[in-house]
Coordinates of C-alpha atoms in Angstrom, one line a residue:
M171 CA -71.2 -43.0 -12.0
S172 CA -70.2 -41.3 -15.2
E173 CA -66.8 -41.2 -16.9
Y174 CA -66.5 -37.6 -15.9
V175 CA -66.5 -38.3 -12.2
E176 CA -63.3 -40.4 -12.6
T177 CA -61.7 -37.5 -14.5
S178 CA -62.6 -35.0 -11.9
R179 CA -61.0 -37.1 -9.1
T180 CA -57.7 -37.2 -11.0
S181 CA -57.6 -33.5 -12.1
G182 CA -59.9 -31.6 -9.8
S183 CA -57.5 -29.9 -7.4
G184 CA -59.8 -27.0 -7.0
A185 CA -57.2 -24.6 -8.3
A186 CA -58.4 -21.9 -10.6
P187 CA -57.8 -22.7 -14.3
T188 CA -55.3 -20.3 -15.9
G189 CA -54.5 -19.4 -19.5
G190 CA -58.0 -19.3 -21.0
A191 CA -61.7 -19.2 -20.5
L192 CA -63.4 -21.3 -17.8
T193 CA -65.0 -24.4 -19.4
V194 CA -67.8 -26.6 -18.3
A195 CA -65.2 -29.3 -17.3
D196 CA -63.3 -26.7 -15.2
V197 CA -66.5 -25.8 -13.3
L198 CA -67.5 -29.4 -12.7
A199 CA -64.0 -30.0 -11.3
L200 CA -64.4 -27.3 -8.6
P201 CA -64.9 -28.7 -5.1
V202 CA -68.1 -26.7 -4.6
L203 CA -69.7 -28.7 -7.4
A204 CA -67.7 -31.9 -7.1
A205 CA -69.3 -32.3 -3.6
G206 CA -72.6 -32.9 -5.3
R207 CA -71.2 -35.9 -7.2
P208 CA -71.8 -34.6 -10.7
E209 CA -72.6 -37.1 -13.5
V210 CA -72.5 -36.1 -17.2
V211 CA -75.6 -37.7 -18.8
T212 CA -75.2 -36.2 -22.3
G213 CA -72.7 -34.0 -24.1
V214 CA -69.5 -35.5 -22.7
A215 CA -67.6 -34.4 -25.8
R216 CA -68.8 -30.8 -25.3
L217 CA -67.4 -30.2 -21.9
D218 CA -64.9 -27.8 -23.4
R219 CA -67.5 -25.2 -23.9
P220 CA -66.6 -21.9 -22.3
V221 CA -68.7 -20.7 -19.3
R222 CA -69.4 -17.0 -19.5
W223 CA -71.6 -16.8 -16.4
V224 CA -73.7 -19.0 -14.0
H225 CA -77.5 -18.6 -13.9
I226 CA -79.8 -20.0 -11.2
T227 CA -83.3 -20.4 -12.4
E228 CA -86.6 -22.0 -11.4
L229 CA -88.5 -20.5 -14.4
T230 CA -90.2 -22.5 -17.2
D231 CA -88.7 -20.1 -19.8
P232 CA -85.2 -19.2 -18.5
A233 CA -83.8 -18.7 -22.0
S234 CA -85.4 -15.2 -22.1
F235 CA -82.9 -14.1 -19.5
L236 CA -79.8 -15.6 -21.1
K237 CA -77.3 -14.3 -23.6
G238 CA -75.3 -17.4 -24.3
G239 CA -72.5 -19.2 -22.5
E240 CA -74.3 -19.6 -19.2
L241 CA -74.1 -22.7 -17.0
V242 CA -77.8 -23.1 -16.0
L243 CA -78.4 -24.5 -12.4
T244 CA -81.8 -25.8 -11.5
T245 CA -83.5 -28.0 -8.9
G246 CA -85.8 -29.4 -11.7
M247 CA -88.9 -27.9 -10.0
P248 CA -89.9 -25.8 -13.1
L249 CA -89.4 -28.5 -15.7
P250 CA -92.6 -29.1 -17.7
Q251 CA -94.5 -32.3 -17.2
D252 CA -95.2 -33.1 -20.8
T253 CA -92.6 -34.3 -23.4
A254 CA -93.4 -31.4 -25.8
G255 CA -92.8 -28.9 -23.0
V256 CA -89.5 -30.5 -22.0
R257 CA -88.4 -30.4 -25.6
R258 CA -89.3 -26.8 -25.9
Y259 CA -87.4 -26.0 -22.7
V260 CA -84.2 -27.6 -24.0
D261 CA -84.6 -26.1 -27.5
E262 CA -84.7 -22.6 -26.0
L263 CA -81.6 -23.2 -24.0
A264 CA -79.8 -24.7 -26.9
D265 CA -80.9 -21.9 -29.3
V266 CA -79.6 -19.1 -26.9
G267 CA -76.3 -20.9 -26.6
A268 CA -76.3 -22.1 -23.0
A269 CA -73.1 -23.9 -22.0
A270 CA -74.8 -26.7 -20.0
L271 CA -77.8 -27.6 -17.9
V272 CA -77.1 -28.8 -14.4
I273 CA -80.1 -30.4 -12.5
E274 CA -80.1 -31.3 -8.8
L275 CA -81.7 -34.8 -8.2
V276 CA -82.8 -34.1 -4.6
R277 CA -86.1 -32.5 -4.5
R278 CA -88.3 -33.3 -7.5
Y279 CA -86.3 -36.0 -9.3
H280 CA -84.1 -38.9 -8.3
R281 CA -83.2 -39.6 -11.9
P282 CA -83.4 -37.4 -14.9
P283 CA -86.6 -37.8 -17.0
D284 CA -86.1 -39.7 -20.2
P285 CA -87.6 -36.9 -22.3
L286 CA -85.1 -34.5 -20.9
I287 CA -82.2 -36.8 -21.7
Q288 CA -83.4 -37.4 -25.2
A289 CA -84.0 -33.7 -25.8
C290 CA -80.5 -32.7 -24.5
R291 CA -78.9 -35.5 -26.5
T292 CA -80.7 -34.4 -29.7
R293 CA -79.6 -30.8 -29.3
G294 CA -76.1 -31.5 -28.1
L295 CA -76.6 -29.7 -24.8
P296 CA -74.5 -31.1 -21.9
L297 CA -76.8 -32.4 -19.2
V298 CA -75.2 -32.8 -15.7
T299 CA -77.0 -34.3 -12.7
L300 CA -76.1 -33.7 -9.0
A301 CA -76.8 -36.6 -6.6
E302 CA -76.2 -34.4 -3.5
D303 CA -77.5 -31.1 -2.4
V304 CA -75.3 -28.2 -3.5
N305 CA -75.4 -24.5 -2.5
F306 CA -76.1 -22.8 -5.8
L307 CA -75.3 -19.4 -4.4
E308 CA -71.8 -20.6 -3.4
V309 CA -71.3 -22.1 -6.8
T310 CA -72.2 -18.7 -8.4
Q311 CA -69.9 -16.8 -6.1
V312 CA -66.9 -19.2 -6.7
V313 CA -67.4 -19.4 -10.5
H314 CA -68.0 -15.7 -11.0
T315 CA -64.9 -14.9 -9.0
L316 CA -62.9 -17.1 -11.2
I317 CA -64.4 -15.7 -14.4
L318 CA -63.7 -12.1 -13.3
G319 CA -60.2 -13.1 -12.2
N320 CA -59.5 -14.7 -15.6
Q321 CA -60.9 -11.6 -17.4
A322 CA -58.5 -9.4 -15.4
D323 CA -55.6 -11.7 -16.1
A324 CA -56.5 -11.7 -19.8
M325 CA -56.6 -7.9 -19.8
R326 CA -53.2 -7.8 -18.2
R327 CA -51.8 -10.3 -20.7
T328 CA -53.4 -8.3 -23.6
Q329 CA -51.8 -5.2 -22.2
R330 CA -48.4 -6.8 -22.1
V331 CA -48.8 -8.0 -25.8
H332 CA -49.6 -4.4 -26.9
E333 CA -46.7 -3.0 -25.0
A334 CA -44.3 -5.7 -26.5
F335 CA -45.3 -5.0 -30.1
T336 CA -45.3 -1.2 -29.5
A337 CA -41.7 -1.6 -28.4
L338 CA -40.8 -3.7 -31.4
T339 CA -42.3 -1.1 -33.7
L340 CA -40.6 1.9 -32.0
R341 CA -37.2 0.4 -32.4
G342 CA -37.8 -0.5 -36.0
S343 CA -37.6 -4.3 -35.7
G344 CA -37.5 -6.3 -38.9
P345 CA -39.9 -9.1 -39.8
E346 CA -37.8 -11.9 -38.4
E347 CA -37.8 -10.3 -34.9
V348 CA -41.6 -9.6 -35.1
V349 CA -42.5 -13.1 -36.1
R350 CA -40.1 -14.6 -33.5
A351 CA -41.8 -12.5 -30.8
A352 CA -45.2 -13.7 -31.9
A353 CA -44.1 -17.3 -31.7
E354 CA -42.6 -16.8 -28.2
M355 CA -45.7 -15.0 -26.8
S356 CA -48.2 -17.5 -28.2
G357 CA -46.2 -20.7 -27.9
R358 CA -47.4 -21.5 -31.4
T359 CA -45.6 -21.8 -34.8
V360 CA -45.9 -18.6 -36.8
V361 CA -45.3 -18.3 -40.5
L362 CA -45.2 -15.2 -42.7
E363 CA -46.0 -15.8 -46.4
N364 CA -46.5 -13.6 -49.5
L365 CA -49.4 -13.6 -52.0
V366 CA -48.0 -16.5 -54.0
H367 CA -47.9 -18.7 -50.9
Q368 CA -44.2 -18.7 -50.4
A369 CA -43.3 -19.0 -46.7
L370 CA -40.7 -16.3 -46.1
I371 CA -40.2 -16.6 -42.4
C372 CA -41.1 -19.6 -40.1
E373 CA -40.6 -19.6 -36.4
P374 CA -41.5 -23.1 -35.1
S375 CA -42.7 -23.6 -31.6
G376 CA -43.5 -27.2 -30.4
S377 CA -42.7 -28.5 -33.9
T378 CA -39.9 -28.5 -36.5
V379 CA -39.5 -26.5 -39.7
D380 CA -40.1 -29.7 -41.5
E381 CA -43.4 -30.4 -39.8
A382 CA -44.5 -26.8 -40.2
L383 CA -43.6 -26.2 -43.9
T384 CA -43.8 -29.6 -45.6
G385 CA -46.3 -29.2 -48.5
W386 CA -46.7 -25.6 -47.6
E387 CA -48.0 -24.1 -50.8
Q388 CA -50.8 -26.8 -51.2
R389 CA -51.8 -26.5 -47.6
S390 CA -51.8 -22.7 -47.7
R391 CA -53.9 -22.6 -50.9
A392 CA -56.5 -24.8 -49.2
T393 CA -56.7 -22.1 -46.5
P394 CA -58.8 -19.3 -48.0
P395 CA -57.7 -15.7 -47.5
G396 CA -59.8 -13.4 -45.3
D397 CA -60.1 -9.7 -44.6
R398 CA -59.7 -10.1 -40.8
T399 CA -58.1 -12.3 -38.2
E400 CA -59.9 -15.6 -38.2
V401 CA -59.6 -19.4 -38.0
S402 CA -59.7 -20.8 -41.5
G403 CA -59.0 -23.9 -43.7
P404 CA -59.0 -27.6 -43.1
E405 CA -56.1 -27.4 -40.6
S406 CA -57.8 -24.6 -38.6
W407 CA -55.0 -22.0 -39.0
L408 CA -55.4 -18.6 -37.4
V409 CA -54.6 -16.2 -40.1
A410 CA -54.4 -12.4 -40.4
P411 CA -53.7 -10.3 -43.6
V412 CA -50.6 -8.2 -43.9
E413 CA -50.8 -5.0 -46.0
Y414 CA -48.3 -2.8 -47.7
Q415 CA -49.2 0.8 -48.9
G416 CA -52.9 0.1 -48.5
E417 CA -52.9 -3.2 -50.5
R418 CA -52.8 -6.8 -49.3
W419 CA -49.1 -8.0 -49.4
G420 CA -49.4 -11.4 -47.8
R421 CA -50.5 -12.9 -44.5
V422 CA -49.3 -14.3 -41.2
A423 CA -50.5 -17.7 -40.0
M424 CA -50.5 -19.2 -36.5
L425 CA -50.6 -23.0 -36.6
P426 CA -52.3 -25.3 -34.2
P427 CA -50.1 -27.9 -32.4
P428 CA -49.0 -30.8 -34.7
S429 CA -50.4 -34.2 -34.2
G430 CA -48.6 -36.1 -31.4
T431 CA -48.3 -32.9 -29.3
P432 CA -48.8 -33.6 -25.5
A433 CA -52.4 -33.2 -24.4
S434 CA -51.4 -30.4 -22.1
A435 CA -50.9 -28.1 -25.1
P436 CA -54.1 -26.2 -25.9
A437 CA -55.6 -27.0 -29.3
A438 CA -58.0 -24.1 -29.7
F439 CA -56.8 -20.6 -30.1
L440 CA -57.4 -18.3 -27.2
P441 CA -58.5 -14.6 -27.4
E442 CA -55.0 -13.5 -26.6
D443 CA -53.7 -15.6 -29.5
V444 CA -56.0 -13.5 -31.8
T445 CA -54.6 -10.3 -30.1
V446 CA -51.0 -11.5 -30.7
L447 CA -51.6 -12.2 -34.4
E448 CA -53.5 -9.0 -35.0
R449 CA -50.6 -7.0 -33.5
T450 CA -48.1 -9.1 -35.4
A451 CA -49.9 -8.2 -38.7
M452 CA -49.9 -4.6 -37.7
A453 CA -46.2 -4.6 -36.8
L454 CA -45.3 -6.3 -40.0
T455 CA -47.3 -3.8 -42.0
I456 CA -45.2 -1.0 -40.4
A457 CA -42.0 -2.9 -40.7
R458 CA -42.7 -3.4 -44.4
L459 CA -42.7 0.4 -44.8
I460 CA -39.5 0.9 -42.8
H461 CA -37.4 -1.9 -44.3
A462 CA -36.9 -1.1 -48.0
T463 CA -35.3 -4.4 -49.0
P464 CA -37.9 -6.8 -50.4
W465 CA -38.6 -9.5 -47.9
E466 CA -38.5 -12.2 -50.5
R467 CA -34.9 -11.2 -51.1
T468 CA -34.1 -11.3 -47.4
A469 CA -35.7 -14.7 -47.1
H470 CA -33.6 -16.1 -50.0
R471 CA -30.5 -14.6 -48.5
N472 CA -31.1 -16.1 -45.1
A473 CA -32.0 -19.5 -46.5
L474 CA -28.8 -19.6 -48.7
R475 CA -26.6 -18.6 -45.7
D476 CA -28.1 -21.3 -43.6
L477 CA -27.8 -23.9 -46.4
A478 CA -24.2 -23.0 -47.2
G479 CA -23.2 -22.9 -43.6
Q480 CA -25.2 -26.0 -42.8
R481 CA -27.1 -24.3 -40.0
H482 CA -30.4 -26.1 -40.5
H483 CA -31.4 -28.5 -37.7
S484 CA -31.8 -31.3 -40.2
P485 CA -31.8 -32.0 -44.0
E486 CA -35.6 -32.3 -43.8
D487 CA -35.9 -28.8 -42.3
A488 CA -33.7 -27.4 -45.1
R489 CA -35.7 -29.2 -47.8
A490 CA -39.1 -28.0 -46.3
R491 CA -37.8 -24.4 -46.0
L492 CA -36.5 -24.1 -49.5
A493 CA -39.5 -25.9 -51.0
A494 CA -41.7 -23.4 -49.2
L495 CA -39.8 -20.6 -50.9
G496 CA -40.7 -22.1 -54.3
L497 CA -37.5 -24.0 -55.1
P498 CA -37.9 -27.6 -56.5
T499 CA -36.2 -29.8 -54.0
E500 CA -37.0 -33.2 -55.6
G501 CA -35.9 -34.5 -58.9
S502 CA -33.5 -31.6 -59.5
V503 CA -29.7 -31.2 -59.9
F504 CA -28.3 -28.4 -57.7
L505 CA -25.3 -26.2 -58.5
A506 CA -23.7 -23.5 -56.4
V507 CA -22.5 -20.3 -58.1
L508 CA -20.5 -17.5 -56.4
A509 CA -20.1 -14.1 -57.8
D510 CA -17.1 -12.6 -56.0
V511 CA -17.2 -8.8 -56.3
R512 CA -14.0 -7.6 -54.6
A513 CA -14.6 -4.7 -52.2
D514 CA -11.5 -2.8 -53.3
V515 CA -12.8 -2.9 -56.9
R516 CA -16.3 -1.7 -56.7
A517 CA -17.5 -0.8 -53.3
D518 CA -20.6 0.8 -54.8
V519 CA -22.0 -2.6 -55.9
R520 CA -24.0 -3.7 -52.9
A521 CA -26.5 -6.4 -52.7
D522 CA -28.9 -4.3 -50.6
D523 CA -29.3 -1.7 -53.3
D524 CA -32.7 -1.7 -54.9
G525 CA -31.1 -2.0 -58.3
G526 CA -28.1 -4.0 -57.1
A527 CA -26.5 -7.3 -57.9
E528 CA -29.1 -9.6 -56.2
S529 CA -32.0 -8.2 -58.1
R530 CA -30.1 -8.1 -61.4
L531 CA -29.1 -11.8 -61.1
S532 CA -32.6 -12.7 -60.0
Q533 CA -34.1 -10.9 -63.0
E534 CA -31.7 -12.7 -65.3
L535 CA -32.6 -16.1 -63.8
R536 CA -36.3 -15.4 -64.3
T537 CA -35.8 -14.8 -68.0
T538 CA -34.1 -18.2 -68.3
G539 CA -36.9 -19.9 -66.4
V540 CA -34.4 -21.7 -64.1
P541 CA -35.6 -22.0 -60.5
A542 CA -32.9 -20.5 -58.1
L543 CA -32.2 -18.7 -54.9
V544 CA -30.0 -15.6 -54.9
G545 CA -28.5 -13.9 -51.9
T546 CA -25.5 -12.2 -50.3
L547 CA -23.4 -14.7 -48.4
A548 CA -20.7 -12.3 -47.3
P549 CA -19.7 -8.7 -48.1
G550 CA -18.9 -8.6 -51.8
R551 CA -19.9 -12.2 -52.4
L552 CA -23.2 -13.2 -54.0
G553 CA -24.4 -16.8 -53.9
V554 CA -26.8 -18.6 -56.3
L555 CA -28.3 -22.0 -55.9
L556 CA -29.5 -23.3 -59.2
A557 CA -32.2 -26.1 -59.3
L558 CA -31.7 -27.7 -62.8
R559 CA -33.5 -30.5 -64.6
P560 CA -31.3 -33.6 -64.7
S561 CA -30.8 -33.3 -68.4
Q562 CA -30.4 -29.5 -68.5
P563 CA -26.8 -28.2 -69.2
W564 CA -25.6 -25.7 -66.6
R565 CA -22.9 -23.9 -68.5
P566 CA -25.2 -21.7 -70.6
V567 CA -27.0 -20.5 -67.5
V568 CA -23.8 -19.8 -65.6
E569 CA -22.4 -17.9 -68.7
R570 CA -25.5 -15.6 -68.6
L571 CA -25.0 -15.0 -64.9
S572 CA -21.3 -14.3 -65.4
R573 CA -22.1 -11.7 -68.1
V574 CA -24.5 -9.9 -65.7
A575 CA -21.8 -10.0 -62.9
L576 CA -19.1 -8.7 -65.2
D577 CA -21.5 -5.9 -66.4
L578 CA -21.9 -4.8 -62.8
C579 CA -18.2 -5.1 -62.1
P580 CA -15.6 -5.9 -64.8
E581 CA -13.3 -7.4 -62.2
A582 CA -16.0 -9.7 -60.8
V583 CA -15.0 -13.4 -60.5
V584 CA -17.7 -16.0 -61.0
C585 CA -17.0 -19.5 -59.6
V586 CA -18.9 -22.7 -59.8
G587 CA -19.0 -25.8 -57.6
P588 CA -19.8 -29.3 -58.7
E589 CA -23.3 -30.5 -59.5
V590 CA -25.0 -32.5 -56.7
T591 CA -28.2 -34.5 -56.8
H592 CA -29.3 -34.1 -53.2
L593 CA -30.1 -30.8 -51.6
S594 CA -28.2 -32.0 -48.5
D595 CA -25.0 -31.9 -50.6
A596 CA -25.5 -28.3 -51.7
A597 CA -23.2 -27.0 -48.9
R598 CA -20.4 -29.1 -50.4
S599 CA -21.0 -27.4 -53.8
F600 CA -20.8 -24.0 -52.1
R601 CA -17.6 -25.0 -50.3
A602 CA -16.0 -26.0 -53.6
A603 CA -17.1 -22.8 -55.3
A604 CA -15.6 -20.9 -52.4
R605 CA -12.3 -22.7 -52.8
V606 CA -12.2 -21.7 -56.4
A607 CA -13.0 -18.1 -55.5
E608 CA -10.2 -18.0 -52.9
A609 CA -7.8 -19.3 -55.5
A610 CA -8.8 -16.9 -58.3
L611 CA -5.7 -14.9 -59.3
P612 CA -6.6 -11.2 -59.7
G613 CA -5.9 -9.8 -63.1
R614 CA -5.2 -13.2 -64.7
P615 CA -7.2 -13.9 -67.9
L616 CA -10.0 -16.5 -67.7
P617 CA -9.7 -19.8 -69.6
E618 CA -10.4 -19.2 -73.3
G619 CA -14.1 -19.2 -74.2
R620 CA -15.3 -18.9 -70.6
T621 CA -16.4 -16.2 -68.2
F622 CA -16.3 -18.3 -65.0
L623 CA -14.0 -20.6 -63.1
E624 CA -14.5 -24.1 -61.8
L625 CA -12.5 -26.6 -59.7
S626 CA -10.5 -27.9 -62.7
D627 CA -9.0 -24.4 -63.1
I628 CA -7.1 -24.6 -59.8
G629 CA -3.5 -25.2 -60.7
L630 CA -0.3 -24.7 -58.7
P631 CA -0.4 -20.8 -58.9
Q632 CA -4.0 -20.8 -57.8
L633 CA -3.4 -23.2 -55.0
L634 CA -0.5 -21.2 -53.6
Y635 CA -2.4 -18.0 -54.0
A636 CA -5.2 -19.5 -51.8
L637 CA -2.6 -20.4 -49.2
R638 CA -0.7 -17.1 -49.5
E639 CA -1.4 -16.1 -45.9
D640 CA 0.0 -19.3 -44.5
T641 CA 3.4 -18.5 -43.0
R642 CA 4.7 -21.9 -44.0
I643 CA 4.3 -20.9 -47.7
Q644 CA 6.0 -17.6 -47.0
D645 CA 8.9 -19.2 -45.1
Y646 CA 9.4 -21.8 -47.8
A647 CA 9.7 -19.2 -50.6
E648 CA 12.1 -17.1 -48.5
R649 CA 14.3 -20.1 -47.6
Q650 CA 14.6 -21.2 -51.2
L651 CA 15.1 -17.8 -52.9
G652 CA 16.0 -15.3 -50.2
R653 CA 19.7 -15.2 -50.8
L654 CA 19.3 -14.9 -54.6
I655 CA 16.9 -11.9 -54.1
E656 CA 19.3 -10.2 -51.7
H657 CA 22.2 -10.7 -54.2
D658 CA 20.2 -9.0 -57.0
T659 CA 19.3 -6.2 -54.7
R660 CA 22.9 -5.5 -53.5
H661 CA 24.5 -5.9 -56.9
G662 CA 21.8 -4.7 -59.3
T663 CA 21.8 -8.1 -61.1
D664 CA 18.7 -10.0 -62.4
L665 CA 19.6 -13.6 -61.6
L666 CA 16.0 -14.3 -60.5
S667 CA 14.8 -13.7 -64.0
T668 CA 17.4 -16.0 -65.4
L669 CA 16.3 -18.7 -63.0
R670 CA 12.7 -18.1 -64.0
H671 CA 13.6 -18.5 -67.8
Y672 CA 15.6 -21.6 -67.1
L673 CA 12.8 -23.3 -65.0
D674 CA 10.1 -22.2 -67.6
A675 CA 12.3 -23.9 -70.3
A676 CA 12.3 -27.1 -68.2
G677 CA 16.1 -27.0 -67.9
N678 CA 16.9 -26.2 -71.5
K679 CA 19.7 -23.6 -71.5
T680 CA 19.3 -22.6 -75.1
T681 CA 15.7 -21.9 -74.7
A682 CA 16.4 -20.0 -71.5
A683 CA 19.0 -17.8 -73.3
R684 CA 16.4 -17.0 -76.0
L685 CA 13.7 -16.1 -73.4
G686 CA 16.1 -13.8 -71.6
A687 CA 17.7 -12.4 -74.8
L688 CA 21.1 -13.4 -73.5
S689 CA 24.0 -15.4 -75.0
R690 CA 24.4 -19.0 -74.0
E691 CA 27.7 -18.2 -72.3
T692 CA 26.1 -15.6 -70.1
V693 CA 23.3 -18.0 -69.2
Y694 CA 25.9 -20.7 -68.2
Q695 CA 27.8 -18.2 -66.1
R696 CA 24.6 -16.9 -64.3
L697 CA 23.4 -20.5 -63.6
R698 CA 26.7 -21.4 -62.0
T699 CA 26.3 -18.3 -59.8
I700 CA 22.8 -19.3 -58.9
E701 CA 23.9 -22.8 -57.9
R702 CA 26.6 -21.4 -55.7
L703 CA 24.3 -18.8 -54.0
L704 CA 21.5 -21.3 -53.4
D705 CA 23.7 -24.4 -52.9
R706 CA 21.6 -26.2 -55.5
D707 CA 22.1 -28.5 -58.4
L708 CA 20.1 -27.2 -61.3
E709 CA 20.6 -30.5 -63.1
S710 CA 18.4 -32.2 -60.5
G711 CA 14.8 -32.5 -61.6
E712 CA 13.7 -32.7 -58.0
Q713 CA 15.6 -29.5 -57.0
R714 CA 14.3 -27.7 -60.0
T715 CA 10.8 -28.6 -59.0
E716 CA 11.4 -27.2 -55.5
L717 CA 12.7 -24.0 -56.9
H718 CA 9.8 -23.7 -59.4
V719 CA 7.3 -24.1 -56.5
A720 CA 9.2 -21.5 -54.5
L721 CA 9.3 -19.1 -57.5
T722 CA 5.6 -19.5 -58.1
A723 CA 4.9 -18.9 -54.4
L724 CA 6.9 -15.7 -54.6
D725 CA 4.9 -14.5 -57.6
V726 CA 1.6 -15.0 -55.9
L727 CA 2.8 -13.6 -52.6
R728 CA 3.8 -10.4 -54.4
L729 CA 0.5 -10.5 -56.3
G730 CA -1.4 -10.8 -53.0

């Protein structure tokens, strides 16, 4: 018996196949044919051919009645006697595209003729023999019922696809939701890319982002573009063009299962997969007209947010995603930059404006030739990830970005995190830059010769300003200085200023007198009053430090 008989005994439950076209293997597994003990003589590797119909024939030229895709059933009675006639018989079936030839070895033959075997093997036509008598009419009835049932199911599934994408379009869904719906409906990984082969959106299914996007640009360029939905390229992607205002803008690709996927996952694309991708492309074309923000900008924004928030599934996924957006991820030094535009200063500077901050910063970076991603991380806060050459100085690049930000908003604060050599550490650089931004004192001048802040600029005032909402800081300042402030309020004195001058002078009373434009005797008297009110010894360096911290905290709390 053939290798197929063993397969049919393990998988042939007799249930109707679902989810795709009926194949030769499906038909042979049906009980009505399995009873005839089918044996595949040739074409075992082609049993996945779809069966469009079943045709019973006893003619010497059955091909003239076929249209392709038929499973041809015969008793063998009409087969020509001569080798040339057998070859011609098989050639005609193969030329018309018959799915397989099934011959019953009961009446005329008890083994298939060698010329028939050779001809079928030469033309790649599956030849199946039946050792037992089979009711061909029953086979036809069962198979045709299944085919018609599958067609009806396919029509219902296609209708559901159309309804789903119509609903997405009517509610104005964005590209992320459209691509996600395509991946869920098809069970395949779906990727949206632009004309320069940057993967803007990837919805993995049955794979990871790393598996889907690694080496994306090179793989995509090997897959030639087409004017219609078709399977293309060395990896057999199903691709469809996406247009914008009548011109091609990019394309959407549906990927086959990755290697190592369970055998139960279908490798070939089904007709409904084509329908899903065609409707995806159409919905994306409409969404491109509705959503004015360039999708490249949205892709950069989402990638930066996920990177800064460490929301990727793995470092490999992050690396593959950013590389697919065109950022060099190997052999680069990465630097996080934040442009903090405070909402109460310039509410009209928004990253989603066509001529807004994101596009201005991106344009400036293009002129410098520095690869980078730019996007809004939070309201009023823009993020930039620079990918620099190891020997490239970063300060001139950040200075140029700072000037653009300050041009947009004179009160903008630009903060820089430390350089990192691995993309997986970029989140750490963003966190450090965020700490600098939180500590930036509004209205305070920047360090001389610079238009940005970095970690080394965080001193005691900046640290306390960043912690100003902590009630422990507030309580500390009040416990240390509250009685002095109350005394000044009740009596109209200014002992707090005298204390400030004394602490700024590091305990030098003469200098404190000069700073306050007071006589030394007045300063001595005021300091004694301060010591009495606060129960403090101002000659103690430790206690002076405590008061200095409290006074600094009070200043930043009032500033906040």
